[in-house]
GROMACS .gro file of C-alpha atoms in nm:
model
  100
    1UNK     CA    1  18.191   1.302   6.315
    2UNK     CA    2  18.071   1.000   6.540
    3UNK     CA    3  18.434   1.015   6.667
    4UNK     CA    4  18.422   1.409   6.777
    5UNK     CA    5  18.069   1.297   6.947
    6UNK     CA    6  18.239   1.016   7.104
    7UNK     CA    7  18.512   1.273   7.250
    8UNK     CA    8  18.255   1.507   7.385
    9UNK     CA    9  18.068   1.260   7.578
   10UNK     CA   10  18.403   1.126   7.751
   11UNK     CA   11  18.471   1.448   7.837
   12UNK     CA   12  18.178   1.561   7.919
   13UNK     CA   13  18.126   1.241   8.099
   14UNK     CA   14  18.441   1.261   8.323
   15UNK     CA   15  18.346   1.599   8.393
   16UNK     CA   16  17.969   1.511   8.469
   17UNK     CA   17  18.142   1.255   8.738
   18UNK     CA   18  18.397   1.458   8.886
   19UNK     CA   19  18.139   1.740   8.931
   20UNK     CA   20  17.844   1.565   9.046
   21UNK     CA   21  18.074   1.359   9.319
   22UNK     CA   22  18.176   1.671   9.466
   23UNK     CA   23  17.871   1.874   9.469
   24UNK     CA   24  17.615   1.710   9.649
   25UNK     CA   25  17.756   1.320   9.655
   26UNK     CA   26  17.462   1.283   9.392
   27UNK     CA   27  17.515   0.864   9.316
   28UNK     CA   28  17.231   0.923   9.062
   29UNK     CA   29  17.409   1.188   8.832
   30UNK     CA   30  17.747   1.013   8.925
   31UNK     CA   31  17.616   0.688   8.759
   32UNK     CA   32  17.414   0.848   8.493
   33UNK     CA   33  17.766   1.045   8.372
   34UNK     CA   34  17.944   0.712   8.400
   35UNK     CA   35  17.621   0.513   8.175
   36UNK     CA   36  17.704   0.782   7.962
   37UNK     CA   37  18.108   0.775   7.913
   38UNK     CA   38  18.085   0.415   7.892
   39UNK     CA   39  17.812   0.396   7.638
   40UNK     CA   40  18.044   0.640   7.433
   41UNK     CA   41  18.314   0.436   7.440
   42UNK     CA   42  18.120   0.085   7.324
   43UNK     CA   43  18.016   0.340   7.014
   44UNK     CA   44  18.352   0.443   6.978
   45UNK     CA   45  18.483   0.067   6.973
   46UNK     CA   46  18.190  -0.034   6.739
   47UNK     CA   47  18.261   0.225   6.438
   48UNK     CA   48  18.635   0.196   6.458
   49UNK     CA   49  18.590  -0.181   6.436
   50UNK     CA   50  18.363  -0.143   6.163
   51UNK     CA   51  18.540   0.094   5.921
   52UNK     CA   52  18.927   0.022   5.943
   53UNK     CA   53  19.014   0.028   5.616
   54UNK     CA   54  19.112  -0.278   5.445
   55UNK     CA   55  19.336  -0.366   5.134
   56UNK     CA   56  19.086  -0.534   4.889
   57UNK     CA   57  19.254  -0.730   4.727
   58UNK     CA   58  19.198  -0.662   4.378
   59UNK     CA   59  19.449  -0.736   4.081
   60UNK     CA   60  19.591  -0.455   3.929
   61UNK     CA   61  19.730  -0.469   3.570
   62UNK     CA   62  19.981  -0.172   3.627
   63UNK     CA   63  20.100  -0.335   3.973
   64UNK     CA   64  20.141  -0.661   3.750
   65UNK     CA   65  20.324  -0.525   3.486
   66UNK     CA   66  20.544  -0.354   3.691
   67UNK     CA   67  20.660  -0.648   3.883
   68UNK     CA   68  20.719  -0.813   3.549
   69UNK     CA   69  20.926  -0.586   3.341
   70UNK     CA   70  21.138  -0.568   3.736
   71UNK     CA   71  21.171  -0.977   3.691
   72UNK     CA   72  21.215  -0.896   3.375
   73UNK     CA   73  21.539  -0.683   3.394
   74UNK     CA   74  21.660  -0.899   3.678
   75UNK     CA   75  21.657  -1.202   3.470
   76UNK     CA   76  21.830  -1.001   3.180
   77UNK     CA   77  22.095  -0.900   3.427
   78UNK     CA   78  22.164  -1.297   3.427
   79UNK     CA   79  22.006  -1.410   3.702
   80UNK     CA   80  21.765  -1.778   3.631
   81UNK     CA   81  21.399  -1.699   3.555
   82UNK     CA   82  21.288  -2.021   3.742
   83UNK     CA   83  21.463  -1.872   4.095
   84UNK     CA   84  21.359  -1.495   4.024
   85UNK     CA   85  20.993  -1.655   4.011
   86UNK     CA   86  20.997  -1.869   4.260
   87UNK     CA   87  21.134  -1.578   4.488
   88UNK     CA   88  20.892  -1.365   4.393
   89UNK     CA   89  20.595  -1.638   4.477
   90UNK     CA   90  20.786  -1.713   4.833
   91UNK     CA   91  20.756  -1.320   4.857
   92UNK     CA   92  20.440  -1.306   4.776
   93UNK     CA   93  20.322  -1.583   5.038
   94UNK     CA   94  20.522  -1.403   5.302
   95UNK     CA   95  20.304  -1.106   5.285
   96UNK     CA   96  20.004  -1.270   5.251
   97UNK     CA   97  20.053  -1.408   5.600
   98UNK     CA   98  20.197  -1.111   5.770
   99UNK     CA   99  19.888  -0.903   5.622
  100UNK     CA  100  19.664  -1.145   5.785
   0.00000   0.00000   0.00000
């Protein structure tokens, strides 16, 4: 909703500038349009900084258990338990820091 707002005043602010500047060379109205557009687009800044979604990063037993009975069946395939873990912990590092 604040988004669609957002939109209108840009538009209606680029319009409010274009207009004004040709009609009478009105630097009031010119300025007040531009207040305007650029206000919008601090607001528009503000909530998209505010709510971008996030992972939380919240353990999940069916996430767990899945990556489990996959070690699991890699390690009965014959591979060592002590490398398929420590993979999976270099993994998991790895995407900790690209996340970031």
């Amino acid at each position: 909703m604040i988004r669609a707002v957002c939109v209108l005043c840009f538009v209606g602010g680029i319009a409010g500038m274009i207009v004004a500047s040709l009609a009478d060379n009105n630097i009031e109205a010119v300025l007040s349009a531009g207040v305007i557009t650029a206000m919008a687009a601090l607001v528009l800044l503000a909530v998209s900084t505010v709510t971008t979604t996030r992972r939380t990063a919240e353990f999940d037993e069916a996430d767990a258990e899945i990556l489990e009975h996959g070690i699991r069946r890699v390690v009965d395939s014959g591979a060592d338990e002590s490398a398929v873990r420590d993979l999976v912990r270099r993994a998991i590092t790895l995407g900790r820091r690209t996340a970031e």
